[in-house]
């Protein structure tokens, strides 16, 4: 019986693929071994370590005492905090200790940024992150994620208010997310395209699985929580009526932004989290949810908008500022903007319409 003999070139390809780890890929993308390139490569490696630790916890959460359920506390967002939110939040802090890389961490779960004294002021990088995105899915074993953004510290932040973080999304030097699904996938960009890595548990390494991902210009998917229909502005309701009535649209909504975004990144379409009566600015936070994904989607040829402004141009007033979010294929986001802006024009005072 003939054994499957890999041809030398197949063998070489398989070996090379298994060696295209995240840290190596960053250096390849930067075509440089400079100190900054090494820093960024090391930061991505630490994020990968955090992802592995959290993935391990999630994969056996149902068997670990105290891993699931609520802490009983409410965070700065006014949301009930899950035990996994806190575990993941603290993992990101731990992996950056003794790294000399990241001085500050700003998280959805912490009112103020966390400083790692031994890294300041050497470490000129700040990590902004949502440690568990889609917390409502954690206890029922559905997909959850994490979202991260890396910015360079500007100034010395003497008062610990981290005001230099209140700048637009184009100040990000890297962004990405981790999707804890059937496999654990890390997607990132440092401004040279969007690339995905899949965790190989047998190696304990994230291995390159998709390079230079491009979001289709149009897709059939619209992803929105239609339970909020009567809380939306009429323009959004008009858009939803449009996709209900026109062939070729299908609804997908998983309750975790990372999973819904990942689907659209690969298959096209649009994710919507509009403002509501209760939350006129919407639910999603700019600095560590919308802006990182906006960075990615623009790198992938897509678009992200507040409905009236490019999401990457928004300057937050505070660390936990929220904005409405419309993100995905450029044609589909443009259609949502058309409904929003057209309705706005209709409601313009007559005098302005004449000018
Ligand atoms: P988080 O778990 O970090 O608070 O994020 C949850 C967010 C986002 O992941 C998701 O798209 C959205 O909340 C779902 O909100 P609704 O349940 O209001 O649809
Ligand atoms: Mn989130
Ligand atoms: Mn979260």
Short mmCIF file of C-alpha atoms and ligand atoms in Angstrom, two decimals:
data_model
loop_
_atom_site.label_atom_id
_atom_site.label_comp_id
_atom_site.label_asym_id
_atom_site.label_seq_id
_atom_site.Cartn_x
_atom_site.Cartn_y
_atom_site.Cartn_z
CA UNK A 1 0.00 0.00 0.00
CA UNK A 2 1.56 3.31 -1.04
CA UNK A 3 2.02 5.79 1.80
CA UNK A 4 1.03 9.38 1.26
CA UNK A 5 4.42 10.90 0.55
CA UNK A 6 4.41 14.68 0.68
CA UNK A 7 6.37 16.17 -2.21
CA UNK A 8 9.31 18.27 -0.97
CA UNK A 9 7.61 21.50 -2.05
CA UNK A 10 4.40 20.47 -0.24
CA UNK A 11 6.46 19.64 2.83
CA UNK A 12 8.27 22.95 2.64
CA UNK A 13 4.93 24.82 2.20
CA UNK A 14 3.39 23.04 5.20
CA UNK A 15 6.43 23.81 7.37
CA UNK A 16 6.59 27.41 6.26
CA UNK A 17 2.88 27.87 6.89
CA UNK A 18 3.20 26.47 10.39
CA UNK A 19 6.02 28.92 11.02
CA UNK A 20 4.06 31.97 9.86
CA UNK A 21 3.19 32.97 13.38
CA UNK A 22 1.74 36.32 14.35
CA UNK A 23 4.99 37.85 15.59
CA UNK A 24 6.85 36.83 12.41
CA UNK A 25 4.01 38.14 10.24
CA UNK A 26 4.15 41.59 11.86
CA UNK A 27 7.87 41.88 11.06
CA UNK A 28 7.21 40.66 7.50
CA UNK A 29 4.48 43.28 7.08
CA UNK A 30 6.71 46.08 8.36
CA UNK A 31 9.72 44.87 6.30
CA UNK A 32 11.75 45.92 9.26
CA UNK A 33 13.49 44.69 12.39
CA UNK A 34 13.61 48.19 13.91
CA UNK A 35 12.91 48.74 17.60
CA UNK A 36 9.36 49.96 16.79
CA UNK A 37 8.74 46.90 14.60
CA UNK A 38 10.05 44.58 17.31
CA UNK A 39 7.83 46.37 19.88
CA UNK A 40 4.72 45.92 17.74
CA UNK A 41 5.59 42.29 17.08
CA UNK A 42 6.05 41.71 20.80
CA UNK A 43 2.77 43.46 21.64
CA UNK A 44 0.86 41.27 19.16
CA UNK A 45 2.55 38.24 20.70
CA UNK A 46 1.32 39.24 24.15
CA UNK A 47 -2.20 39.74 22.81
CA UNK A 48 -1.97 36.26 21.32
CA UNK A 49 -0.95 34.90 24.74
CA UNK A 50 -3.98 36.60 26.32
CA UNK A 51 -6.19 35.07 23.62
CA UNK A 52 -4.81 31.59 24.34
CA UNK A 53 -5.39 31.94 28.08
CA UNK A 54 -8.96 33.18 27.60
CA UNK A 55 -9.70 30.57 24.91
CA UNK A 56 -8.55 27.84 27.31
CA UNK A 57 -10.85 29.19 30.07
CA UNK A 58 -13.82 29.49 27.70
CA UNK A 59 -13.34 25.98 26.31
CA UNK A 60 -13.85 24.41 29.72
CA UNK A 61 -15.85 27.17 31.49
CA UNK A 62 -18.74 24.85 32.23
CA UNK A 63 -16.43 22.62 34.27
CA UNK A 64 -14.59 25.35 36.19
CA UNK A 65 -16.03 26.49 39.50
CA UNK A 66 -16.82 30.22 39.39
CA UNK A 67 -15.98 30.72 35.71
CA UNK A 68 -19.49 31.57 34.55
CA UNK A 69 -22.31 33.77 35.72
CA UNK A 70 -22.47 37.31 37.03
CA UNK A 71 -20.16 38.98 39.54
CA UNK A 72 -23.08 40.92 41.01
CA UNK A 73 -21.35 44.21 40.10
CA UNK A 74 -22.31 46.86 37.56
CA UNK A 75 -19.55 48.46 35.45
CA UNK A 76 -19.04 52.02 34.28
CA UNK A 77 -21.33 51.22 31.32
CA UNK A 78 -24.19 50.47 33.74
CA UNK A 79 -24.07 46.84 32.63
CA UNK A 80 -24.01 43.75 34.86
CA UNK A 81 -20.52 42.30 34.80
CA UNK A 82 -19.87 38.63 34.03
CA UNK A 83 -17.10 36.72 35.83
CA UNK A 84 -15.55 36.05 32.42
CA UNK A 85 -15.43 39.82 31.73
CA UNK A 86 -13.25 40.29 34.81
CA UNK A 87 -11.11 37.21 34.18
CA UNK A 88 -10.41 38.34 30.61
CA UNK A 89 -9.84 41.93 31.67
CA UNK A 90 -7.19 40.82 34.19
CA UNK A 91 -5.53 38.42 31.73
CA UNK A 92 -4.78 41.33 29.38
CA UNK A 93 -3.24 43.26 32.28
CA UNK A 94 -1.14 40.28 33.40
CA UNK A 95 0.35 39.49 29.99
CA UNK A 96 1.69 43.04 29.71
CA UNK A 97 3.37 43.15 33.13
CA UNK A 98 7.19 43.00 33.01
CA UNK A 99 6.97 43.70 29.27
CA UNK A 100 8.25 47.28 29.13
CA UNK A 101 5.78 47.64 26.26
CA UNK A 102 2.41 48.90 27.42
CA UNK A 103 2.18 51.56 30.11
CA UNK A 104 -1.62 52.02 30.10
CA UNK A 105 -4.58 49.75 29.47
CA UNK A 106 -8.03 51.26 28.87
CA UNK A 107 -10.82 48.73 29.08
CA UNK A 108 -14.59 48.62 28.81
CA UNK A 109 -14.52 47.09 32.28
CA UNK A 110 -12.46 49.82 34.00
CA UNK A 111 -13.66 53.39 34.56
CA UNK A 112 -10.11 54.76 34.40
CA UNK A 113 -7.06 53.45 32.55
CA UNK A 114 -4.86 50.95 34.42
CA UNK A 115 -1.19 51.89 34.65
CA UNK A 116 1.62 49.34 34.85
CA UNK A 117 4.23 51.45 36.69
CA UNK A 118 7.27 49.37 35.78
CA UNK A 119 6.43 49.87 32.10
CA UNK A 120 5.92 53.61 32.33
CA UNK A 121 7.38 55.79 30.89
CA UNK A 122 9.51 53.38 28.83
CA UNK A 123 6.44 51.74 27.26
CA UNK A 124 5.01 54.29 24.87
CA UNK A 125 2.02 52.16 23.86
CA UNK A 126 -1.53 52.04 25.17
CA UNK A 127 -3.84 49.06 24.77
CA UNK A 128 -7.57 49.84 24.53
CA UNK A 129 -9.75 46.75 24.69
CA UNK A 130 -13.08 45.10 25.19
CA UNK A 131 -11.95 41.95 27.00
CA UNK A 132 -15.11 39.95 26.32
CA UNK A 133 -17.40 41.20 23.57
CA UNK A 134 -20.83 39.59 23.49
CA UNK A 135 -20.94 38.79 27.20
CA UNK A 136 -24.59 37.77 26.90
CA UNK A 137 -23.36 34.72 24.94
CA UNK A 138 -20.80 33.53 27.48
CA UNK A 139 -23.04 31.42 29.74
CA UNK A 140 -24.76 29.69 26.81
CA UNK A 141 -21.57 28.69 24.99
CA UNK A 142 -22.14 30.83 21.93
CA UNK A 143 -19.43 32.84 20.18
CA UNK A 144 -17.83 35.72 22.03
CA UNK A 145 -14.84 37.85 21.19
CA UNK A 146 -12.40 40.51 22.28
CA UNK A 147 -11.59 43.75 20.46
CA UNK A 148 -8.30 45.65 20.78
CA UNK A 149 -6.70 48.85 19.59
CA UNK A 150 -3.13 50.07 20.03
CA UNK A 151 -2.21 53.73 20.23
CA UNK A 152 1.05 55.51 20.98
CA UNK A 153 1.06 57.62 24.11
CA UNK A 154 1.36 61.34 23.42
CA UNK A 155 2.78 63.50 26.22
CA UNK A 156 3.40 62.33 29.77
CA UNK A 157 -0.16 61.92 31.03
CA UNK A 158 0.94 63.48 34.33
CA UNK A 159 -2.58 63.60 35.82
CA UNK A 160 -3.47 60.05 34.81
CA UNK A 161 -6.51 61.23 32.87
CA UNK A 162 -5.14 59.84 29.58
CA UNK A 163 -6.59 62.78 27.67
CA UNK A 164 -4.30 62.01 24.72
CA UNK A 165 -6.52 58.97 24.03
CA UNK A 166 -9.42 61.29 23.13
CA UNK A 167 -8.39 61.52 19.49
CA UNK A 168 -9.86 60.20 16.26
CA UNK A 169 -9.50 56.62 15.07
CA UNK A 170 -6.81 57.46 12.54
CA UNK A 171 -4.41 57.70 15.50
CA UNK A 172 -4.58 53.92 15.94
CA UNK A 173 -1.38 52.14 14.94
CA UNK A 174 -2.91 48.67 15.11
CA UNK A 175 -6.30 47.09 15.75
CA UNK A 176 -7.93 43.71 15.72
CA UNK A 177 -10.17 41.21 17.39
CA UNK A 178 -10.21 37.64 18.64
CA UNK A 179 -13.21 35.45 17.83
CA UNK A 180 -13.75 32.54 20.23
CA UNK A 181 -15.82 30.32 17.96
CA UNK A 182 -15.49 26.69 16.81
CA UNK A 183 -11.86 27.72 16.38
CA UNK A 184 -10.15 30.69 17.95
CA UNK A 185 -9.27 33.25 15.29
CA UNK A 186 -7.24 36.42 15.69
CA UNK A 187 -7.71 39.11 13.01
CA UNK A 188 -5.44 42.17 12.96
CA UNK A 189 -4.13 45.04 10.92
CA UNK A 190 -1.19 47.39 11.40
CA UNK A 191 -2.25 49.40 8.37
CA UNK A 192 -0.90 46.96 5.79
CA UNK A 193 -4.06 44.94 5.10
CA UNK A 194 -6.18 42.64 7.26
CA UNK A 195 -4.94 39.18 8.17
CA UNK A 196 -6.42 36.25 10.10
CA UNK A 197 -4.66 33.67 12.24
CA UNK A 198 -6.18 30.45 13.53
CA UNK A 199 -5.08 28.98 16.85
CA UNK A 200 -3.58 25.51 16.42
CA UNK A 201 -4.08 24.04 19.90
CA UNK A 202 -1.61 21.24 19.16
CA UNK A 203 1.09 23.88 18.63
CA UNK A 204 -0.26 26.54 20.97
CA UNK A 205 0.38 29.00 18.16
CA UNK A 206 -1.74 31.28 16.00
CA UNK A 207 -0.97 30.31 12.39
CA UNK A 208 -1.72 32.49 9.36
CA UNK A 209 -5.00 31.34 7.79
CA UNK A 210 -6.16 34.30 5.62
CA UNK A 211 -4.03 37.15 4.28
CA UNK A 212 -5.14 40.52 2.82
CA UNK A 213 -8.83 39.93 3.48
CA UNK A 214 -11.10 42.10 1.32
CA UNK A 215 -14.74 42.71 2.26
CA UNK A 216 -17.04 42.33 -0.81
CA UNK A 217 -18.42 45.67 -2.11
CA UNK A 218 -21.93 44.34 -1.46
CA UNK A 219 -23.41 41.42 0.49
CA UNK A 220 -26.86 40.04 1.25
CA UNK A 221 -26.51 40.16 5.03
CA UNK A 222 -27.95 42.86 7.25
CA UNK A 223 -27.17 42.39 10.93
CA UNK A 224 -29.23 44.32 13.47
CA UNK A 225 -31.28 43.73 16.60
CA UNK A 226 -34.79 44.21 15.18
CA UNK A 227 -36.14 44.07 18.71
CA UNK A 228 -35.24 47.77 18.87
CA UNK A 229 -37.32 48.61 15.75
CA UNK A 230 -39.71 51.02 17.50
CA UNK A 231 -36.85 52.73 19.30
CA UNK A 232 -35.13 53.75 16.08
CA UNK A 233 -35.31 56.93 14.04
CA UNK A 234 -37.81 56.69 11.14
CA UNK A 235 -34.93 56.68 8.63
CA UNK A 236 -33.62 53.39 10.05
CA UNK A 237 -37.11 51.91 10.03
CA UNK A 238 -37.39 52.93 6.36
CA UNK A 239 -34.09 51.14 5.60
CA UNK A 240 -35.32 47.98 7.35
CA UNK A 241 -38.62 48.13 5.43
CA UNK A 242 -36.53 48.44 2.23
CA UNK A 243 -34.48 45.28 2.92
CA UNK A 244 -37.65 43.45 4.02
CA UNK A 245 -39.30 44.23 0.71
CA UNK A 246 -36.38 43.70 -1.66
CA UNK A 247 -35.11 40.30 -2.81
CA UNK A 248 -31.59 39.30 -1.94
CA UNK A 249 -31.33 40.27 1.73
CA UNK A 250 -31.02 37.95 4.72
CA UNK A 251 -30.84 38.73 8.44
CA UNK A 252 -28.11 37.38 10.69
CA UNK A 253 -27.61 38.61 14.27
CA UNK A 254 -25.58 36.77 16.88
CA UNK A 255 -25.55 39.21 19.77
CA UNK A 256 -21.75 39.50 19.68
CA UNK A 257 -20.37 42.32 17.53
CA UNK A 258 -17.16 40.41 16.81
CA UNK A 259 -19.01 37.38 15.39
CA UNK A 260 -21.44 39.50 13.37
CA UNK A 261 -18.58 41.64 12.03
CA UNK A 262 -16.43 38.60 11.17
CA UNK A 263 -19.27 37.17 9.06
CA UNK A 264 -19.60 40.46 7.17
CA UNK A 265 -15.84 40.85 6.73
CA UNK A 266 -15.78 37.57 4.81
CA UNK A 267 -19.24 37.51 3.17
CA UNK A 268 -20.20 41.19 2.83
CA UNK A 269 -23.26 43.07 4.04
CA UNK A 270 -23.78 45.58 6.84
CA UNK A 271 -23.94 45.56 10.64
CA UNK A 272 -26.10 48.24 12.23
CA UNK A 273 -26.28 49.45 15.80
CA UNK A 274 -28.31 52.69 15.49
CA UNK A 275 -29.11 55.15 18.22
CA UNK A 276 -32.28 54.34 20.16
CA UNK A 277 -34.71 56.35 22.28
CA UNK A 278 -32.99 55.02 25.41
CA UNK A 279 -29.44 55.32 23.97
CA UNK A 280 -29.45 58.09 21.30
CA UNK A 281 -25.70 57.51 20.73
CA UNK A 282 -26.25 53.76 20.45
CA UNK A 283 -24.75 51.06 22.66
CA UNK A 284 -21.31 50.46 21.14
CA UNK A 285 -18.26 52.21 22.54
CA UNK A 286 -16.04 54.16 20.16
CA UNK A 287 -12.49 53.70 21.42
CA UNK A 288 -12.46 49.92 21.95
CA UNK A 289 -15.33 48.56 19.85
CA UNK A 290 -16.24 50.71 16.81
CA UNK A 291 -12.96 52.48 16.02
CA UNK A 292 -10.81 49.30 15.94
CA UNK A 293 -13.32 47.57 13.64
CA UNK A 294 -13.54 50.71 11.51
CA UNK A 295 -9.74 50.65 11.15
CA UNK A 296 -9.95 47.02 10.00
CA UNK A 297 -12.88 47.45 7.64
CA UNK A 298 -11.25 50.39 5.83
CA UNK A 299 -8.08 48.32 5.45
CA UNK A 300 -10.30 45.60 3.92
CA UNK A 301 -11.93 48.00 1.43
CA UNK A 302 -15.13 48.47 3.42
CA UNK A 303 -16.66 51.41 5.25
CA UNK A 304 -17.67 52.43 8.78
CA UNK A 305 -19.97 55.34 9.58
CA UNK A 306 -21.98 56.94 12.36
CA UNK A 307 -24.64 57.50 9.69
CA UNK A 308 -23.48 61.06 9.06
CA UNK A 309 -19.70 60.88 9.57
CA UNK A 310 -16.82 58.50 8.77
CA UNK A 311 -16.38 56.59 12.02
CA UNK A 312 -12.58 57.06 11.97
CA UNK A 313 -13.01 60.85 12.05
CA UNK A 314 -15.02 60.89 15.28
CA UNK A 315 -13.22 62.51 18.24
CA UNK A 316 -14.56 61.09 21.53
CA UNK A 317 -15.46 63.39 24.42
CA UNK A 318 -14.68 60.69 26.97
CA UNK A 319 -13.01 57.29 27.28
CA UNK A 320 -16.32 55.40 27.16
CA UNK A 321 -18.11 57.54 24.54
CA UNK A 322 -20.58 55.74 22.31
CA UNK A 323 -21.58 56.32 18.69
CA UNK A 324 -24.10 54.74 16.34
CA UNK A 325 -22.34 52.19 14.11
CA UNK A 326 -22.98 51.18 10.49
CA UNK A 327 -20.11 49.02 9.22
CA UNK A 328 -19.39 46.57 6.40
CA UNK A 329 -19.52 46.59 2.59
CA UNK A 330 -19.12 50.08 1.21
CA UNK A 331 -22.25 49.88 -0.99
CA UNK A 332 -24.41 48.63 1.87
CA UNK A 333 -23.16 51.21 4.36
CA UNK A 334 -23.69 53.93 1.72
CA UNK A 335 -27.32 52.78 1.30
CA UNK A 336 -27.96 53.12 5.05
CA UNK A 337 -26.35 56.59 4.99
CA UNK A 338 -28.59 57.52 2.05
CA UNK A 339 -31.73 56.67 4.06
CA UNK A 340 -30.43 58.61 7.08
CA UNK A 341 -29.34 61.68 5.12
CA UNK A 342 -32.33 61.65 2.79
CA UNK A 343 -34.73 61.59 5.71
CA UNK A 344 -32.71 64.38 7.34
CA UNK A 345 -33.07 66.46 4.14
CA UNK A 346 -36.84 65.82 4.08
CA UNK A 347 -37.13 67.08 7.62
CA UNK A 348 -35.02 70.17 6.85
CA UNK A 349 -36.84 73.50 7.46
CA UNK A 350 -38.20 74.70 4.10
CA UNK A 351 -35.94 77.77 4.11
CA UNK A 352 -32.81 75.57 4.14
CA UNK A 353 -34.14 73.30 1.40
CA UNK A 354 -34.47 76.34 -0.92
CA UNK A 355 -30.87 77.50 -0.41
P1 LIG B 1 -20.25 43.65 25.39
O1 LIG B 1 -20.57 42.23 25.71
O2 LIG B 1 -18.78 43.92 25.30
O3 LIG B 1 -20.99 44.61 26.28
O4 LIG B 1 -20.74 43.91 23.91
C1 LIG B 1 -22.03 43.57 23.59
C2 LIG B 1 -22.43 44.41 22.42
C3 LIG B 1 -22.00 43.82 21.09
O5 LIG B 1 -21.14 42.73 21.20
C4 LIG B 1 -23.29 43.38 20.45
O6 LIG B 1 -23.30 43.67 19.09
C5 LIG B 1 -24.32 44.21 21.18
O7 LIG B 1 -23.82 44.48 22.45
C6 LIG B 1 -25.60 43.49 21.32
O8 LIG B 1 -26.48 44.42 21.92
P2 LIG B 1 -28.03 44.08 21.99
O9 LIG B 1 -28.14 42.91 22.93
O10 LIG B 1 -28.64 45.34 22.49
O11 LIG B 1 -28.46 43.73 20.59
MN1 LIG B 2 -18.43 44.61 23.33
MN1 LIG B 3 -17.39 43.60 26.75
#
